[in-house]
mmCIF file of C-alpha atoms in Angstrom:
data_model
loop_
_atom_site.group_PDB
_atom_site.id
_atom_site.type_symbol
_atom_site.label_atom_id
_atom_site.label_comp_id
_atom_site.label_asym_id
_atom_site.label_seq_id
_atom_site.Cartn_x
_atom_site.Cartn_y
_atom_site.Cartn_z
ATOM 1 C CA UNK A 1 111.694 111.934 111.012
ATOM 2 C CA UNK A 2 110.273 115.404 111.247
ATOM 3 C CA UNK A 3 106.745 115.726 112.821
ATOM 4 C CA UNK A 4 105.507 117.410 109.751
ATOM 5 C CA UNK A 5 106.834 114.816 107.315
ATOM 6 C CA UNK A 6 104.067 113.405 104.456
ATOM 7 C CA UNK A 7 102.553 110.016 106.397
ATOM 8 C CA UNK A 8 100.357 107.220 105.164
ATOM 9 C CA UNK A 9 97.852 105.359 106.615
ATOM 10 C CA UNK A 10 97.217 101.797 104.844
ATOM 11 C CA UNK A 11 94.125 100.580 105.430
ATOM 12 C CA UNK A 12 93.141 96.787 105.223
ATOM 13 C CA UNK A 13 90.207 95.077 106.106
ATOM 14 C CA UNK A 14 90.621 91.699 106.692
ATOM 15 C CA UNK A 15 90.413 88.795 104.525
ATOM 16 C CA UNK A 16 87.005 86.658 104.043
ATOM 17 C CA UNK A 17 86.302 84.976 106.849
ATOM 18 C CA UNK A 18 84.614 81.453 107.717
ATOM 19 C CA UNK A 19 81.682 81.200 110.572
ATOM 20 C CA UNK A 20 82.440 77.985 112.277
ATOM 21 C CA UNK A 21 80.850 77.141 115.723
ATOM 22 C CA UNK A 22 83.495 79.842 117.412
ATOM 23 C CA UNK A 23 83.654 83.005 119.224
ATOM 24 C CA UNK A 24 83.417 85.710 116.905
ATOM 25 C CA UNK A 25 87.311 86.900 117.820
ATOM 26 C CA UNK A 26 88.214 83.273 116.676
ATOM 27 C CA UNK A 27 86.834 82.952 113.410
ATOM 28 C CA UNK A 28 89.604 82.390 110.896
ATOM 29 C CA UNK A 29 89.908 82.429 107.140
ATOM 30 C CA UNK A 30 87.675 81.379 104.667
ATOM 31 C CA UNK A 31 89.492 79.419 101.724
ATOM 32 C CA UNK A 32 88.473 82.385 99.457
ATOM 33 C CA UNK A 33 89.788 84.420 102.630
ATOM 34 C CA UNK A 34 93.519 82.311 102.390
ATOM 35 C CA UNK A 35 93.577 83.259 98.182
ATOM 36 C CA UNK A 36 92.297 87.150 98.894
ATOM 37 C CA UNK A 37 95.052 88.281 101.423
ATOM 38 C CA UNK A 38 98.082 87.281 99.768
ATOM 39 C CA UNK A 39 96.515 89.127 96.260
ATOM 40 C CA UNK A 40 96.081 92.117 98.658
ATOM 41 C CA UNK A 41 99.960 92.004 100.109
ATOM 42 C CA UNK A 42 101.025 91.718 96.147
ATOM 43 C CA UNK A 43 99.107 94.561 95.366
ATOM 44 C CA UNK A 44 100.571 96.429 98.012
ATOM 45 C CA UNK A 45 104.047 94.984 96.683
ATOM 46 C CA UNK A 46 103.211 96.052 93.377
ATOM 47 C CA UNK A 47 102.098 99.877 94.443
ATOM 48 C CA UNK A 48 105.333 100.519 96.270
ATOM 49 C CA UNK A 49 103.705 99.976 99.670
ATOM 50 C CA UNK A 50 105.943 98.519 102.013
ATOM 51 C CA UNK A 51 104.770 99.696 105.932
ATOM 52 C CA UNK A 52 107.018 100.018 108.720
ATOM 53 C CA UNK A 53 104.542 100.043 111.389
ATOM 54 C CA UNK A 54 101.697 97.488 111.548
ATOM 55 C CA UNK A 55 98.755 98.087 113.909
ATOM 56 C CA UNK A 56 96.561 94.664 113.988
ATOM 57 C CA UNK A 57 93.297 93.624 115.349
ATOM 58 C CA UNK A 58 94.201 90.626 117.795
ATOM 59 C CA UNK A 59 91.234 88.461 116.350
ATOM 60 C CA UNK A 60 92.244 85.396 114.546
ATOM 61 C CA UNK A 61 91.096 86.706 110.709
ATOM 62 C CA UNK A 62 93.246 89.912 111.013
ATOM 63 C CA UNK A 63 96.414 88.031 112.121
ATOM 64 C CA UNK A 64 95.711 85.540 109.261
ATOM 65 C CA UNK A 65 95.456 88.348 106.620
ATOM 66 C CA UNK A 66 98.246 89.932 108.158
ATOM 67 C CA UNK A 67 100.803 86.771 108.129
ATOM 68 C CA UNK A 68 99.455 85.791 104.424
ATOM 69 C CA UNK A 69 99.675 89.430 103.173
ATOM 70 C CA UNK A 70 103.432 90.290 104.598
ATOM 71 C CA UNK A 71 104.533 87.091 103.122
ATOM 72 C CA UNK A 72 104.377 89.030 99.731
ATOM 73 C CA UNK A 73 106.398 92.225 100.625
ATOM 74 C CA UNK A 74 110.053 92.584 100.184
ATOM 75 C CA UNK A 75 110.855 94.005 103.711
ATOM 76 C CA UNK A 76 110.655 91.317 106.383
ATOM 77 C CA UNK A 77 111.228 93.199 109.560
ATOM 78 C CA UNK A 78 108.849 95.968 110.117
ATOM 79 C CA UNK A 79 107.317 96.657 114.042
ATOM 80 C CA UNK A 80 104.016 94.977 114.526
ATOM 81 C CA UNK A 81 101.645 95.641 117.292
ATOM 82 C CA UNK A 82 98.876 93.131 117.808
ATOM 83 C CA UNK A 83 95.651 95.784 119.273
ATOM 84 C CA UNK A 84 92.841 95.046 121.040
ATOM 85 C CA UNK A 85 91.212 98.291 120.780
ATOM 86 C CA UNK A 86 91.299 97.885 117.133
ATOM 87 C CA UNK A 87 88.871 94.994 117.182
ATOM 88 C CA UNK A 88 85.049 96.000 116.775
ATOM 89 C CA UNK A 89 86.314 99.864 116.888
ATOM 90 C CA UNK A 90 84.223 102.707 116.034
ATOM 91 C CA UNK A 91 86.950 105.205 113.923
ATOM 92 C CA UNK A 92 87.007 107.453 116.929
ATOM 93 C CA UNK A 93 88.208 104.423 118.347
ATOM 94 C CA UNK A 94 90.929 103.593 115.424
ATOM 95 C CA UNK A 95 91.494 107.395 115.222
ATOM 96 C CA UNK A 96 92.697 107.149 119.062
ATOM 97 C CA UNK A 97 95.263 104.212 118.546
ATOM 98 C CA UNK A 98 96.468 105.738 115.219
ATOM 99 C CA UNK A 99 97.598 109.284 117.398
ATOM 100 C CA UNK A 100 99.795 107.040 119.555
ATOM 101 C CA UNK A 101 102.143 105.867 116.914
ATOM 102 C CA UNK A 102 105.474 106.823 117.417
ATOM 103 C CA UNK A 103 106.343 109.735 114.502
ATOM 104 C CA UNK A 104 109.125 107.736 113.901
ATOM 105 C CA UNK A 105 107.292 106.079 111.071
ATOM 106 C CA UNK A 106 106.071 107.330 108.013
ATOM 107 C CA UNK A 107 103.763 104.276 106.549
ATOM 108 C CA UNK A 108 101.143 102.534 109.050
ATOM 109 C CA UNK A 109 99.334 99.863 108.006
ATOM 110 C CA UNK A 110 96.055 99.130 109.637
ATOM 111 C CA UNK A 111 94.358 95.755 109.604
ATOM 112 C CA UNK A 112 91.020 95.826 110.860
ATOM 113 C CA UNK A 113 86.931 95.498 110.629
ATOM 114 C CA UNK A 114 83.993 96.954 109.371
ATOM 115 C CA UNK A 115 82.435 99.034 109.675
ATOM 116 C CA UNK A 116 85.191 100.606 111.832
ATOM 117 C CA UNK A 117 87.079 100.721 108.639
ATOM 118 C CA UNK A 118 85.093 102.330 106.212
ATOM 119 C CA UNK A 119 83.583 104.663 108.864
ATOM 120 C CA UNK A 120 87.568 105.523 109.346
ATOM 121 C CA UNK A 121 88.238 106.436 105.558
ATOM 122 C CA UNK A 122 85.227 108.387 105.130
ATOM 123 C CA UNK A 123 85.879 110.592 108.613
ATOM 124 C CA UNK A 124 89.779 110.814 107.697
ATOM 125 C CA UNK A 125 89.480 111.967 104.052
ATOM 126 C CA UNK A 126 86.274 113.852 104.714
ATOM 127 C CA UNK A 127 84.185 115.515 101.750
ATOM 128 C CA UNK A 128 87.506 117.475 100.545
ATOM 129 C CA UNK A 129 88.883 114.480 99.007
ATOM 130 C CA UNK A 130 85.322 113.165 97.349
ATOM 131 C CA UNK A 131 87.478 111.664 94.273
ATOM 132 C CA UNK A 132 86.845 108.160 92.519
ATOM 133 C CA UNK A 133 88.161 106.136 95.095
ATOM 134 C CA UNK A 134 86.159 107.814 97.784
ATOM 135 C CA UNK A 135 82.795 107.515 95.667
ATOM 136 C CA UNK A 136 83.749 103.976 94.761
ATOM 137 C CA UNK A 137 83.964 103.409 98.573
ATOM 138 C CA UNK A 138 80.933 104.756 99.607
ATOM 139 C CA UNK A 139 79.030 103.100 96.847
ATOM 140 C CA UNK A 140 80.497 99.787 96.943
ATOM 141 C CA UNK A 141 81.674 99.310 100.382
ATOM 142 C CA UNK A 142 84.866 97.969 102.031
ATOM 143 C CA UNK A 143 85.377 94.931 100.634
ATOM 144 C CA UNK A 144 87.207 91.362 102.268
ATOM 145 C CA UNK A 145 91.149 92.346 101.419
ATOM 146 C CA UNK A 146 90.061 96.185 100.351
ATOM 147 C CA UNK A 147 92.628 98.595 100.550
ATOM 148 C CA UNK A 148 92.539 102.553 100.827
ATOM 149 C CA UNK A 149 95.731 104.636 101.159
ATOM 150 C CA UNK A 150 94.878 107.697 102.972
ATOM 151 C CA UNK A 151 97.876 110.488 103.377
ATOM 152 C CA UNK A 152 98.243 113.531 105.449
ATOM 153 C CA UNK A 153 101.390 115.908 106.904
ATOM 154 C CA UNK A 154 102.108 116.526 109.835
ATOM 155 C CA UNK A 155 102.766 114.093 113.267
ATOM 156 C CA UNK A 156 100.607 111.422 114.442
ATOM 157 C CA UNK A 157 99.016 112.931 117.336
ATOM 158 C CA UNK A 158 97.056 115.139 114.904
ATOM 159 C CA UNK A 159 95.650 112.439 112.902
ATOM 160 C CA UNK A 160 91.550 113.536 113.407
ATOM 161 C CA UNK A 161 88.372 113.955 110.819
ATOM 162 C CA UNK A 162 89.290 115.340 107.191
ATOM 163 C CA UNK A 163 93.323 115.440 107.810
ATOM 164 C CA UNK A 164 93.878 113.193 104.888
ATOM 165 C CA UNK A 165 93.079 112.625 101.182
ATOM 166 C CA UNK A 166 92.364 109.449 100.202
ATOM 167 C CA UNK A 167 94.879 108.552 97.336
ATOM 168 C CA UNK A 168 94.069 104.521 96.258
ATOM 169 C CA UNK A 169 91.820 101.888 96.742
ATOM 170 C CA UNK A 170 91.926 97.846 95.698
ATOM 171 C CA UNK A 171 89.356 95.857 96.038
ATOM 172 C CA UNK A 172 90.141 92.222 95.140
ATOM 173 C CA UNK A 173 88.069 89.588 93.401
ATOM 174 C CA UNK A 174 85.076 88.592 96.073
ATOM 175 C CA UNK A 175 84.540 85.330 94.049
#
């Protein structure tokens, strides 16, 4: 794949998550948590979106989303890297692990945290790509299961502040 080739980053925070007498890296899945992440991989299914690289917070709720949300895309082999920088990340942070994906992808999903996740969108897509989605954002937040679809040319070593244009965003039910 060429270095300047049209990329996407897929954003996803993780699912809703329970508080039970753990470690914060341990929490797992609320039961509205275990009914949001597979609605997120099927909207993903449904929007064509079907990553070949996977860059995943190692705490428990990320993995969770992750497993529940895959389950509903067609492709079952994709690379998957379980991160440790990605957990409580500031987007400089994110930004940082993003540049060292090999170019040999084109579509990257991200599952992560806030506020390292919305901080991420709005640095990426900058003020250039203030559209619906991007106000929607920024007024509402980044929901449990939110998605945002960010896309930029060129390799991923030059992913840094305003290279992209946000281009969709799902939020699912929070009931």
């Amino acid at each position: 794949m060429s270095v300047n080739a049209s990329r996407r980053i897929i954003v996803l925070r993780h699912a809703k998550a329970d508080w039970p007498e753990v470690t914060d890296h341990e929490r797992p899945l609320a039961d509205r948590g275990r009914h949001q992440a597979p609605a997120a991989g099927q909207w993903l299914a449904d929007s064509g979106i079907d990553p070949d690289y996977v860059l995943c917070s190692t705490s428990l709720r990320t993995r969770e989303t992750w497993k529940l949300a895959a389950h509903e895309l067609p492709k079952r082999s994709r690379k998957t890297v379980f991160e440790d920088r990605i957990y409580d990340a500031t987007a400089g942070e994110i930004i940082e692990v993003l540049q060292e994906t090999p170019d040999e992808y084109a579509d990257v999903l991200l599952v992560g945290h806030n506020p390292g996740v919305q901080n991420l969108t709005e640095v990426l897509a900058g003020d250039e790509s203030l559209g619906d989605e991007l106000i929607q954002l920024r007024r509402g937040g980044f929901p449990t299961a939110g998605i945002v679809v960010l896309s930029f040319e060129g390799a991923w070593k030059d992913v840094e502040p305003g290279v992209a244009r946000l281009v969709s965003y799902f939020a699912p039910p929070q009931d």
